[in-house]
Structure formats: structure tokens, C-alpha cells
Short mmCIF file of C-alpha atoms in Angstrom, two decimals:
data_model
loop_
_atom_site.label_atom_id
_atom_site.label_comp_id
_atom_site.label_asym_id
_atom_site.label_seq_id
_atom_site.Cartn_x
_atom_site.Cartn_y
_atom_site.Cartn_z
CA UNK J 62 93.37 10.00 43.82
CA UNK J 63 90.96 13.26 44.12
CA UNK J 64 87.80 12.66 42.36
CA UNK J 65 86.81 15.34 39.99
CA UNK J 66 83.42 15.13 38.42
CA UNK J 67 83.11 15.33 34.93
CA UNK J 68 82.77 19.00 33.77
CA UNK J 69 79.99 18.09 31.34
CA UNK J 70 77.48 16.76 34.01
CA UNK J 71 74.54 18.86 33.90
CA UNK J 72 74.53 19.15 29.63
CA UNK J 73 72.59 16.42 28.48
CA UNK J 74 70.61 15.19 32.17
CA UNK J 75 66.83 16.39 32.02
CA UNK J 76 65.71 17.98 35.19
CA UNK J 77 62.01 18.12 36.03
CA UNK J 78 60.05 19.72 38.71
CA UNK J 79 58.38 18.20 41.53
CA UNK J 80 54.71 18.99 41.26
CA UNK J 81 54.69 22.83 41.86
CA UNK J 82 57.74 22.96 44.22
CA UNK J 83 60.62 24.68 43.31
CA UNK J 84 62.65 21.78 43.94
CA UNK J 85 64.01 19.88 40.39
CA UNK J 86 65.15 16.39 40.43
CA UNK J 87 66.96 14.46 37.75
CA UNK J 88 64.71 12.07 35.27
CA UNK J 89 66.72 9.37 36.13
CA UNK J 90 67.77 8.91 40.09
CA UNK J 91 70.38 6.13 41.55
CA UNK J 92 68.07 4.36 44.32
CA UNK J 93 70.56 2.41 47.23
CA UNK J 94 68.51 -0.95 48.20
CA UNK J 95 70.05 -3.03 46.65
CA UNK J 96 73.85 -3.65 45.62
CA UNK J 97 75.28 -1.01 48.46
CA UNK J 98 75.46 -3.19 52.02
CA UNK J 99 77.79 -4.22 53.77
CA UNK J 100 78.17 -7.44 51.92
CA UNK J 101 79.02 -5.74 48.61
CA UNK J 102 81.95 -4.57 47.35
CA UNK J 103 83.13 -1.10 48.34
CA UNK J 104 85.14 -0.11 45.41
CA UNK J 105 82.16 -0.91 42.79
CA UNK J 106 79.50 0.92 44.84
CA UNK J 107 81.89 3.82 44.97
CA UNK J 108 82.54 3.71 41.26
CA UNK J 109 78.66 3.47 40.42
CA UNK J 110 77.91 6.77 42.67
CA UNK J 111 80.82 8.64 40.55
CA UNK J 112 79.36 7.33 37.40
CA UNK J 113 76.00 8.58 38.50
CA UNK J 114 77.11 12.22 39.68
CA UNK J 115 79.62 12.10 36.51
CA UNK J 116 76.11 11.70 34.06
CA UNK J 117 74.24 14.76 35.91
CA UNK J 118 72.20 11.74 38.39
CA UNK J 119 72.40 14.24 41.63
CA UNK J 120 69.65 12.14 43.92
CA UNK J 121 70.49 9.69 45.85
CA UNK J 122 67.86 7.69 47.44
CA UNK J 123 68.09 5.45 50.44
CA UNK J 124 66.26 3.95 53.86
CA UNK J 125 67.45 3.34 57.27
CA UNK J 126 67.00 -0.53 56.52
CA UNK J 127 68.84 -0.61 53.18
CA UNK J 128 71.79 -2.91 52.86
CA UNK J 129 71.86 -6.16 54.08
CA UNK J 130 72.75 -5.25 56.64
CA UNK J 131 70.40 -2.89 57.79
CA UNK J 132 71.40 0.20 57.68
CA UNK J 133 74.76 -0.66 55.95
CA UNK J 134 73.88 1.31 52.52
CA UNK J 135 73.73 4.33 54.33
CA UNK J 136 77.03 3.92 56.04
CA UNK J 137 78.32 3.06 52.66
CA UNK J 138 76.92 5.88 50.82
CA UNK J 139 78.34 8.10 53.89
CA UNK J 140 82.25 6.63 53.05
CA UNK J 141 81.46 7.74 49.46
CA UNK J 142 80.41 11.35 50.27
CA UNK J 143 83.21 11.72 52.84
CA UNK J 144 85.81 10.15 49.60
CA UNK J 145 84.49 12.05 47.04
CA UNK J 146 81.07 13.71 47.03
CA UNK J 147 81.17 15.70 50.22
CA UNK J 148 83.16 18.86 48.42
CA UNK J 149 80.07 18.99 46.17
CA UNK J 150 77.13 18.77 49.13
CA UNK J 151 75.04 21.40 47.72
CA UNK J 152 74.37 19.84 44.26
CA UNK J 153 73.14 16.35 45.78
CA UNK J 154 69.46 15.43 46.52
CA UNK J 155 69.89 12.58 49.55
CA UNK J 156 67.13 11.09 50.44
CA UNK J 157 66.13 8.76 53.35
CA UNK J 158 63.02 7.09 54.90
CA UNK J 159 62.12 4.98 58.06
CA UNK J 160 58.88 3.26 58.27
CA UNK J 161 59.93 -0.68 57.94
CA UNK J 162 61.36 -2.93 60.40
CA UNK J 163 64.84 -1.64 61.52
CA UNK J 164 65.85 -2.20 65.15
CA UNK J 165 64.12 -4.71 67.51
CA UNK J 166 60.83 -3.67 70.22
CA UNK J 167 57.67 -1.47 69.69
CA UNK J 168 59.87 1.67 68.01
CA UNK J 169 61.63 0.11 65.40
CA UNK J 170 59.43 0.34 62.52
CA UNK J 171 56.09 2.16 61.41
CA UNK J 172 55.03 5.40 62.12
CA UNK J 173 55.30 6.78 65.32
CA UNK J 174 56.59 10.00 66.08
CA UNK J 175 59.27 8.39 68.01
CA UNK J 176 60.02 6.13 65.32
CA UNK J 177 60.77 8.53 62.75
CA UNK J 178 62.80 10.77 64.85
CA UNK J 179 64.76 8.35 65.67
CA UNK J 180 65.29 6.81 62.50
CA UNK J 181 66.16 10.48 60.80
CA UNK J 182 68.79 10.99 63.49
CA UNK J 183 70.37 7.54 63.07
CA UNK J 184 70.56 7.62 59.28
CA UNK J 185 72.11 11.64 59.88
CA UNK J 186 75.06 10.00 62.04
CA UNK J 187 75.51 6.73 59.47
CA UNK J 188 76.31 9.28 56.79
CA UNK J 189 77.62 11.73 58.81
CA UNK J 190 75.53 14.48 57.53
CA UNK J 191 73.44 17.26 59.33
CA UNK J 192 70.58 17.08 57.47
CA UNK J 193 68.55 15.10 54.75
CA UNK J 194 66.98 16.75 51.34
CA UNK J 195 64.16 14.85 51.67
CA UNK J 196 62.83 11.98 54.63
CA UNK J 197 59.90 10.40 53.96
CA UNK J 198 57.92 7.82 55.75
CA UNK J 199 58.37 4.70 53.75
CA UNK J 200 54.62 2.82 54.04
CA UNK J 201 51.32 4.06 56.32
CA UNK J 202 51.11 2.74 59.57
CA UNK J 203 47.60 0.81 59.96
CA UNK J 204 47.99 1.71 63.74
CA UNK J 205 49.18 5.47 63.74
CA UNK J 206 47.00 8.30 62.68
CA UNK J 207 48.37 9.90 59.62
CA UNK J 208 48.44 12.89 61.87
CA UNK J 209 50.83 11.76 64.28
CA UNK J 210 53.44 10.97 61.15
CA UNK J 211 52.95 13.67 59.88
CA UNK J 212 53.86 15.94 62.70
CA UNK J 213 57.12 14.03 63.20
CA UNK J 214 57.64 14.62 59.45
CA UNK J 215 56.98 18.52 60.16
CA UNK J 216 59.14 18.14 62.84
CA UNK J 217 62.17 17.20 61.30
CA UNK J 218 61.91 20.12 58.53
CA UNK J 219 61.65 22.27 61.57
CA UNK J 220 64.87 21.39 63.63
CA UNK J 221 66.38 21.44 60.73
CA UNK J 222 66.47 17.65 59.74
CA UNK J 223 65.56 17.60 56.55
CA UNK J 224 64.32 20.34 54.19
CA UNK J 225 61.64 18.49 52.51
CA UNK J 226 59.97 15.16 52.97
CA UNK J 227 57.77 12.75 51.02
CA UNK J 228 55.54 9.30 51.95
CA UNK J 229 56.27 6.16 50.27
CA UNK J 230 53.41 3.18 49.18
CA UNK J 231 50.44 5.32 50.71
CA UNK J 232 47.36 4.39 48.56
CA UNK J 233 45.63 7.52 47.06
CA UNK J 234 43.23 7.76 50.51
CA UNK J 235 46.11 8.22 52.66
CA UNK J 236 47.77 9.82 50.72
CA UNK J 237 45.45 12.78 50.03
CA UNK J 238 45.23 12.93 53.88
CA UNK J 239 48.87 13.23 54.13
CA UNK J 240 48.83 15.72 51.45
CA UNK J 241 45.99 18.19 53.83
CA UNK J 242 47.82 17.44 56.64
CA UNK J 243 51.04 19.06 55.23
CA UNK J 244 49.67 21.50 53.28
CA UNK J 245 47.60 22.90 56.59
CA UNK J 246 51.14 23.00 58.38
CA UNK J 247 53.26 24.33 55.46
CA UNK J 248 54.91 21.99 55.54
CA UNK J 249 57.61 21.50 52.13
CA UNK J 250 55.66 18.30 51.26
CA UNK J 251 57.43 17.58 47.66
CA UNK J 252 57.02 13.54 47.11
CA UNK J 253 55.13 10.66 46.71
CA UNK J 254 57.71 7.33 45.76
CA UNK J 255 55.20 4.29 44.74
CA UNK J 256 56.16 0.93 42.44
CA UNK J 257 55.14 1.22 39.16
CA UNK J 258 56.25 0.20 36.02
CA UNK J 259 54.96 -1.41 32.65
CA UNK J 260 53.62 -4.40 34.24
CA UNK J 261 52.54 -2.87 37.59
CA UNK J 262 49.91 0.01 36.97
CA UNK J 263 47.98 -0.32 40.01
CA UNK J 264 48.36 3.23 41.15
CA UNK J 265 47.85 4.27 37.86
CA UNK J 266 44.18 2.29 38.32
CA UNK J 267 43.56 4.04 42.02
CA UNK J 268 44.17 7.44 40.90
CA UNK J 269 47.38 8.22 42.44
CA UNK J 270 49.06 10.02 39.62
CA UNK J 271 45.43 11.97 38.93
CA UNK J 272 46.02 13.01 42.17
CA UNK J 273 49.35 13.92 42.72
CA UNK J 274 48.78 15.67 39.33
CA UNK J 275 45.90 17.78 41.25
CA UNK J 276 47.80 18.26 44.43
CA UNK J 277 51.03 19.55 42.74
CA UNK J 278 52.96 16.66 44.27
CA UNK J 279 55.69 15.04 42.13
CA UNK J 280 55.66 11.09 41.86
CA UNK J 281 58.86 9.27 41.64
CA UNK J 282 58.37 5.82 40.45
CA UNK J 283 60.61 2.70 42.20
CA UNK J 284 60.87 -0.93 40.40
CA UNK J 285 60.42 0.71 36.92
CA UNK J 286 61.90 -1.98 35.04
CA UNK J 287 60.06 -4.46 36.94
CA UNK J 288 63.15 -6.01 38.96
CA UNK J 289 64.56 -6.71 35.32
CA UNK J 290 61.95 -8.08 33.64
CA UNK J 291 61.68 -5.44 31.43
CA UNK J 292 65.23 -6.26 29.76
CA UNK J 293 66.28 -8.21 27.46
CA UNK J 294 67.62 -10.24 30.84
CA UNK J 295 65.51 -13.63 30.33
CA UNK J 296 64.40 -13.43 26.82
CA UNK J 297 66.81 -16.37 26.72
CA UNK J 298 65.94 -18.19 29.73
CA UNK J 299 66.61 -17.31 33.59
CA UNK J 300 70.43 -16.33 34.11
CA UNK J 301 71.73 -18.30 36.87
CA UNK J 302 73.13 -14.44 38.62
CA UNK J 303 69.69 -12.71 38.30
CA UNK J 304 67.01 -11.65 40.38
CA UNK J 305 64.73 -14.63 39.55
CA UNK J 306 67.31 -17.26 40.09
CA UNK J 307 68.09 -15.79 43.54
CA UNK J 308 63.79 -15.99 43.83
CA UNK J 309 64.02 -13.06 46.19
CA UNK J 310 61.20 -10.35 45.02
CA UNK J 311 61.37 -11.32 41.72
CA UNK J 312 59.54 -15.11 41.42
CA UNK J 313 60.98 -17.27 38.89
CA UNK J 314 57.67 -18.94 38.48
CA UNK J 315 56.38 -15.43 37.72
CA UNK J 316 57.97 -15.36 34.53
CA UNK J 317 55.41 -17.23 31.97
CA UNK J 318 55.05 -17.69 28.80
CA UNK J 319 52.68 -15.14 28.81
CA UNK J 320 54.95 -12.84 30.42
CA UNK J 321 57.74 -13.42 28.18
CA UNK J 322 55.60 -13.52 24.85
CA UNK J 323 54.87 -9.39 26.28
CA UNK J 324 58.34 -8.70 26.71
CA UNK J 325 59.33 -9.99 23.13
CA UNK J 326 56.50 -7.72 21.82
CA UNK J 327 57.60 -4.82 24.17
CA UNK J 328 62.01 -5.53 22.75
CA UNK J 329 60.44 -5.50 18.83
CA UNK J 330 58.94 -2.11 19.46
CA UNK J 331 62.08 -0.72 21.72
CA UNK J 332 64.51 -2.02 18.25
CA UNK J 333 61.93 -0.18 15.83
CA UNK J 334 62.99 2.87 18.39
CA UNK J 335 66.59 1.94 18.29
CA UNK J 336 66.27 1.35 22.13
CA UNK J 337 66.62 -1.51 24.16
CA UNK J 338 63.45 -2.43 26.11
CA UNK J 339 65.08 -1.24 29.64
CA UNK J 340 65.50 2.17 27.88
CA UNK J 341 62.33 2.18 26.39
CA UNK J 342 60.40 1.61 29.59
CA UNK J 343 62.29 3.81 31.22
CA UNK J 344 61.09 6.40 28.67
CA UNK J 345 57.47 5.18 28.46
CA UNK J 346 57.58 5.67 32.26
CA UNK J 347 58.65 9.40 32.02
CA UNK J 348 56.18 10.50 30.28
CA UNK J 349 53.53 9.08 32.25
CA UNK J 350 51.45 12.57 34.07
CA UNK J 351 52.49 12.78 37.44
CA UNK J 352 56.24 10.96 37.04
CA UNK J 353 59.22 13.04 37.61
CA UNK J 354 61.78 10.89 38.48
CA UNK J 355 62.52 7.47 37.67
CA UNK J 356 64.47 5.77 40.30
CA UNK J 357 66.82 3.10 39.00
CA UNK J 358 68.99 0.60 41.08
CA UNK J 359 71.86 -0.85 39.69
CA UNK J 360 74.69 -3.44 39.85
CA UNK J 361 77.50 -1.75 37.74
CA UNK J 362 78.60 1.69 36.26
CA UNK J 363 77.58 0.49 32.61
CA UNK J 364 74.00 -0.06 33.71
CA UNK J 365 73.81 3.49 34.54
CA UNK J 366 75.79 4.60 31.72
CA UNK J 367 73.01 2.90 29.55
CA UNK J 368 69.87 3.97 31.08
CA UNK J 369 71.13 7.60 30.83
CA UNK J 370 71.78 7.02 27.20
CA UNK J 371 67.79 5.79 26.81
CA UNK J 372 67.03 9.61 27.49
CA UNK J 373 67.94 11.16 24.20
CA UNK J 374 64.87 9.58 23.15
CA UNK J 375 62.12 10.20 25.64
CA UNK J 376 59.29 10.90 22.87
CA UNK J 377 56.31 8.15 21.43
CA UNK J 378 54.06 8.58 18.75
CA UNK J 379 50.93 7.66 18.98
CA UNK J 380 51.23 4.48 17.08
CA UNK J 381 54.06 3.34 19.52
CA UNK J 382 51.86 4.04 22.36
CA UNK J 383 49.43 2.27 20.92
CA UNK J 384 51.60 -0.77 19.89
CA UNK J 385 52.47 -0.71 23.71
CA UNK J 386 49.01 -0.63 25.21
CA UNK J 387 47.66 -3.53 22.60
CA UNK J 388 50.77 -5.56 24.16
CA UNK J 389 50.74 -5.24 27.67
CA UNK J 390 46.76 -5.88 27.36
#
């Protein structure tokens, strides 16, 4: 059957600009590492991309090495365009990013300028696109000079690759660097994706917000609810299908009685809101300086569907915020 996006799409979606760019992203953006490989089920990642588009979520974010296996996301998320999305190209933001371990020898990860060629032409041909909205290189390269990765970056907006691009877990040193470099070659610089969350403020800390705030460089913010922790998820225990069970990022010795004593304090202050936590934190996150977009990954359409419902309350008074500060400490 022909999809058709809901006609209502862009009504009740916030869109917010990046930095001083002209470029507007949703609040809320459907990331692709998890939950869209090869080893998941087609028909479900299909049906969560609808639900996004259908709820006015028009980025799409994903890496060369997302899957398992690598690489598979993007072939997936390339089937769904060619299904479904493809007729409405021009009101998608898809972004990619190469800088982690994705094919074996010297050129298959970091930052060379012949790794990140490479890796925006492969992920081009696994979604069967001719260019990218944004590419970004995913983490500095210790080795490189920020120079060289930035020239391939350049590059790419040049021939036509991409038409923005962005770094990804630079600390606020390189990052400023990367920001000079960019801004000396005019280059449509527009991004900066780092973790952070409620119970991860280190860039907050180091000044990377402060800075992207000074630059005019929008911040999009991965992990925000903390790999789940900020749900309601394991107020009850550790579910044997979650993240912690699984003890893949998320530790399940991580989650302490300290821990879980914040996120009973954090729920009681979401219910006074008539949230739930995830949508609280979520909100709390966007109105952070410096965040534009939150980027959420998910498992099934509802989680979407209930994130995006979080936004029709995106405001804290001052008491909240304080409530929220005295908790997480």
C-alpha cells in the first residue's frame, strides 16, 4: 500500500535553528544505532520511520557502522526511503558520519581524508542517495590533524556530498579548532552531536554548550535519556529485555541505590508536571542553551509517539528547576 504521511505533520513539531544557520531541525530527531540492522525486523523499523515523519520528526540520523551489522542501518533506512520516504526527499534531514571502526586495515576508521571520503561515498550507495544533509566526523582522531578532517569534510560539501556537516564527541579544544578551521573555509559547519543527558553533564562542565552558544553552532544531544535510565524502566527492578540486562553500554551494576533513589525523585517531579520522567528529561534537555535537537532512539512506534507528546510541555519554573538540580546533586 502507498504510504501517505499524515497531513497534520508539521502542526504541533517545534523546529529550532541550528546556531545561526539557516538550517532548522526538529526538537526531537529519530537517531538509527540501535534497533535498525540487519538483525532486526524490517517491518517494525519501517513502521517507526513512518511514525516519526507522520509526527513532523524529519531528521534522520545515522553512521556508516550502525546496525549490527555494520553498515546494515543504513541499507535499511535506504529500503525505507526507496518504500516510502523517497517521494518526500526534500523535507528529510539525513545524516551520516564515519570516524569509528568500519572496514578492516589502516583506512577503516578515524580521520583521514581518505577515510572519510570513502566512508561518505559508501553510506551514499547503501541508501542509494546522491548526497547527505549533513556528514560529520563521528570522534577526533588523536593521530590526524584536525586540519586534514576538516578538508575532507570541506570536500564533500564541495563535490556535492553533503550540504552541511558537523563533528561528533570533540571536547571543547578540538572542537573550537574545528569550528576556525571551517569557518576560515566557509565551510556550512552547522553541528556539534555530544552525549549528554541528566546524569551525564560533562560537556556542560568543559564549556561545550558556552561555546557552541558563542560560535553560533547548534548542539544536538545523543543518549538523552541515559540509555533508559531516565524512565520509569527499572524503578521496579531490571527488566529481563532491557539495556542493563543485555549489560551492553548500559551496566547493570551501574544502577545503585543511589541512582535509583535520583530517578524516584526525578518521576515525583515529572507526575507533579503530569509527565513521565522520559518526557520530562527530554524537556529539561531542550531547554538547556546550546541544545537544538534531541536525538532519541527507539524500539517501537509508541515510544516515539510518547516522547513527541512530552513536547506540549517544554517549560520549568524555577522551583522545578530547582527541585531538579537539589536531586541530581
Amino acid at each position: 500500500m502507498l504510504y501517505s504521511p499524515a497531513e497534520n505533520r508539521y502542526d504541533s513539531m517545534p523546529y529550532r535553528r541550528c546556531g545561526r544557520s539557516g538550517l532548522r531541525l526538529p526538537a526531537v530527531s529519530l537517531g538509527l544505532w540501535h534497533n535498525f540492522g540487519s538483525v532486526d525486523v524490517y517491518d517494525n523499523c519501517r513502521a517507526m520511520a513512518r511514525t516519526a515523519f507522520d509526527l513532523g520528526i524529519t531528521h534522520f540520523d545515522l553512521a556508516n557502522n550502525y546496525g549490527p551489522e555494520p553498515g546494515s542501518a543504513e541499507v535499511t533506512f535506504g529500503r525505507i526511503l526507496k518504500q516510502d520516504l523517497m517521494p518526500f526527499r526534500d523535507e528529510l534531514i539525513i545524516s551520516s558520519k564515519a570516524g569509528y571502526l568500519m572496514w578492516p586495515g589502516p583506512y577503516g576508521e578515524w580521520g583521514s581524508r581518505k577515510n572519510l571520503i570513502a566512508s561518505c561515498d559508501q553510506s551514499l550507495k547503501r541508501m542509494g542517495l546522491e548526497y547527505v544533509d549533513i556528514f560529520y566526523h563521528h570522534r577526533p582522531d588523536p593521530d590526524t590533524p584536525v586540519e586534514e578532517s576538516m578538508l575532507a569534510l570541506d570536500q564533500l560539501v564541495r563535490s556535492g556530498k553533503a550540504l552541511y556537516v558537523g563533528i561528533s564527541n570533540y571536547g571543547p579544544e578540538a572542537a573550537k579548532e574545528a569550528i576556525a578551521i571551517l569557518r576560515e573555509l566557509k565551510t556550512p559547519f552547522v553541528l556539534h552531536q555530544i552525549r549528554y543527558n541528566m546524569f551525564d553533564r560533562t560537556h556542560e562542565r568543559q564549556g561545550s554548550f558556552k561555546l557552541l552558544e558563542e560560535q553560533g553552532v547548534g548542539g544536538i544531544v545523543f543518549s538523552p535519556l541515559a540509555q533508559g535510565l531516565l524512565t520509569d524502566r527499572y524503578l521496579a527492578g531490571i527488566p529481563a529485555d532491557s539495556r542493563a540486562s543485555r549489560n551492553g553500554f548500559l551496566k547493570a551494576d551501574s544502577i545503585t541505590e543511589e541512582v535509583l533513589a535520583k530517578i524516584r525523585n526525578l518521576n515525583g517531579v515529572a507526575k507533579s508536571r503530569g509527565q513521565s520522567l522520559a518526557e520530562m528529561a527530554i524537556a529539561w534537555l531542550l531547554n538547556r542553551p546550546g541544545v537544538t535537537s534531541a536525538l532519541i532512539g527507539a524500539s517501537r512506534p509508541q515510544q516515539i509517539r510518547d516522547v513527541v507528546a512530552g513536547l506540549k510541555n517544554l517549560e520549568f519554573s524555577a522551583e522545578e528547576l530547582g527541585k531538579i538540580e537539589m536531586i541530581l546533586g
